[in-house]
XYZ file of C-alpha atoms in Angstrom:
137
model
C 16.899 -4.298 -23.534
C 17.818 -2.266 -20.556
C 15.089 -0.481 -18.120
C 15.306 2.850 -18.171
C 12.609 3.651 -16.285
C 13.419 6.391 -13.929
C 10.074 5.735 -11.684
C 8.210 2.386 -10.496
C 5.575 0.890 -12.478
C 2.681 0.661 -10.503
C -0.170 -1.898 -11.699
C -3.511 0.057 -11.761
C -6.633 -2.050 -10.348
C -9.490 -0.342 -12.493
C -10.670 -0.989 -15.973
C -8.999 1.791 -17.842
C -9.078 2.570 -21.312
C -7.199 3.944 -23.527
C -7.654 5.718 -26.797
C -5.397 6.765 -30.035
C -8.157 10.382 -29.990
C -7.255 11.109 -33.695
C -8.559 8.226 -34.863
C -11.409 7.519 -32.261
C -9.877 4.412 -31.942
C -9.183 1.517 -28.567
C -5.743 1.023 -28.231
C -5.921 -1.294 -25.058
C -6.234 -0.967 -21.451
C -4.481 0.362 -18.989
C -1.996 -2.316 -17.094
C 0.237 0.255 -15.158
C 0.929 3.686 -15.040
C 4.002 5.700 -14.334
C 4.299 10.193 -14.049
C 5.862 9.393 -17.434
C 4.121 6.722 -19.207
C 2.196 3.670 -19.569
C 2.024 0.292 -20.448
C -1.119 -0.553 -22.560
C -2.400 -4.213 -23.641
C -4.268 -4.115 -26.556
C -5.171 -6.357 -29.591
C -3.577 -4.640 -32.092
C 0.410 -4.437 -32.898
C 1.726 -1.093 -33.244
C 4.502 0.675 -34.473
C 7.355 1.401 -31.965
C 8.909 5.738 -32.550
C 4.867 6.696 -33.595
C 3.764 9.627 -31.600
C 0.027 9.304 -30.819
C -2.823 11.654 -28.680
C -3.934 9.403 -26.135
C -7.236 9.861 -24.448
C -7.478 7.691 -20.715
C -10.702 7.283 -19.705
C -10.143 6.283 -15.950
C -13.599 5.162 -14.706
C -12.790 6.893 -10.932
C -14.356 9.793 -9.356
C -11.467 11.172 -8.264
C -11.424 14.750 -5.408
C -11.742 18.652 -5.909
C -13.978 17.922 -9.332
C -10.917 16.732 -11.225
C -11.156 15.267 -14.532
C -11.325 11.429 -14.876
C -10.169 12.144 -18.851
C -6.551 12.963 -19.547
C -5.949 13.757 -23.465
C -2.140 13.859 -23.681
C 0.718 13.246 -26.357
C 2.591 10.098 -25.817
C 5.314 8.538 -28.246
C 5.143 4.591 -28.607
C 8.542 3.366 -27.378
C 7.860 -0.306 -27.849
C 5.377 -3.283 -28.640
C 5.974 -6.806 -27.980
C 3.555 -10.173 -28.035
C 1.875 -10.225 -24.412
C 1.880 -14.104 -22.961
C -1.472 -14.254 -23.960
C -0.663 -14.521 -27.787
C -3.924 -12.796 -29.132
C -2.497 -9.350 -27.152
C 0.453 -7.203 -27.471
C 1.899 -4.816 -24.491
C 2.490 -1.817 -25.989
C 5.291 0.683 -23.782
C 4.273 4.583 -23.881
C 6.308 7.379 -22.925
C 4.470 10.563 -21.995
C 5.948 13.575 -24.236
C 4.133 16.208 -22.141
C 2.671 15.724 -19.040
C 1.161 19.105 -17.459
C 0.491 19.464 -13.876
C -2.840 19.234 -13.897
C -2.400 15.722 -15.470
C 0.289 14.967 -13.017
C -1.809 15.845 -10.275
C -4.799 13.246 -11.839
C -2.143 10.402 -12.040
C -1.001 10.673 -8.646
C -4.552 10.990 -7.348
C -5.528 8.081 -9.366
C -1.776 5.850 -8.455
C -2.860 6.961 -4.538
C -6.163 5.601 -4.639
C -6.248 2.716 -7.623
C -2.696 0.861 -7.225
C -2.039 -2.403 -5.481
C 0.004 -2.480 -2.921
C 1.446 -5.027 -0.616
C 0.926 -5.589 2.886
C 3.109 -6.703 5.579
C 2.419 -10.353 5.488
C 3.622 -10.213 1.916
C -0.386 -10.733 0.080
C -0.950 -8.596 -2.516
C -4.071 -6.343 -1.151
C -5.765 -3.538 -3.172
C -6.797 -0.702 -0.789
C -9.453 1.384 -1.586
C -9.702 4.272 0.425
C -13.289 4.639 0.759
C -15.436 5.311 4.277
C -14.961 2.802 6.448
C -11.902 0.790 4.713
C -8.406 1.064 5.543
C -6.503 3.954 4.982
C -3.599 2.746 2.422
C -1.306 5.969 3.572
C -1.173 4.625 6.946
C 0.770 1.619 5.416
């Protein structure tokens, strides 16, 4: 299958999960995040075309009082068997994404995403007091 992911995937370092909000029910949890969509591992196999209401629960406190809970309408554009053979990765694509859920994403992708740093080791920067400053990077 070809990528055609117009942005980066960028792996998420907090325990995020996510929910099918009709039917109240865990579909996974977060593994990265895109402005577009997301790739979920879950338990459960799902059916790739499906539209679904997801509701992500990132457990952040993120600035200016924003939400940490995005409801939005995403449509299920694949599932495969994860490596772990009790999981399955489950590819979402983001039908509407308003910009107050845009602007929650890229708060969250600032703050929560790993990122590497010059000597080539994965690092996870956490911008809080008196760590360093992953813009500066």
């Amino acid at each position: 299958m070809d990528e055609q992911r117009k942005e980066t995937r960028k792996k998420l370092m907090a325990f995020t999960p996510v929910y099918d909000s009709n039917q109240n029910t865990l579909l996974g949890y977060v593994e990265d995040l895109t402005l577009s969509g997301i790739l979920v591992i879950g338990e459960n196999q799902v059916e790739a075309n499906n539209e679904r209401n997801l509701r992500i629960d990132f457990p952040i406190v993120l600035p200016d009082a924003m939400s940490a809970q995005i409801t939005l309408p995403a449509r299920v554009v694949w599932c495969r068997p994860d490596k772990s053979p009790q999981y399955f990765n489950i590819g979402f694509e983001f039908i509407e994404v308003k910009p107050e859920h845009e602007k929650i994403f890229r708060a969250i992708l600032k703050k929560y995403q790993f990122r590497h740093d010059f000597s080539g080791a994965l690092t996870f920067w956490d911008s809080q007091p008196g760590k360093p400053d992953s813009s500066a990077h």
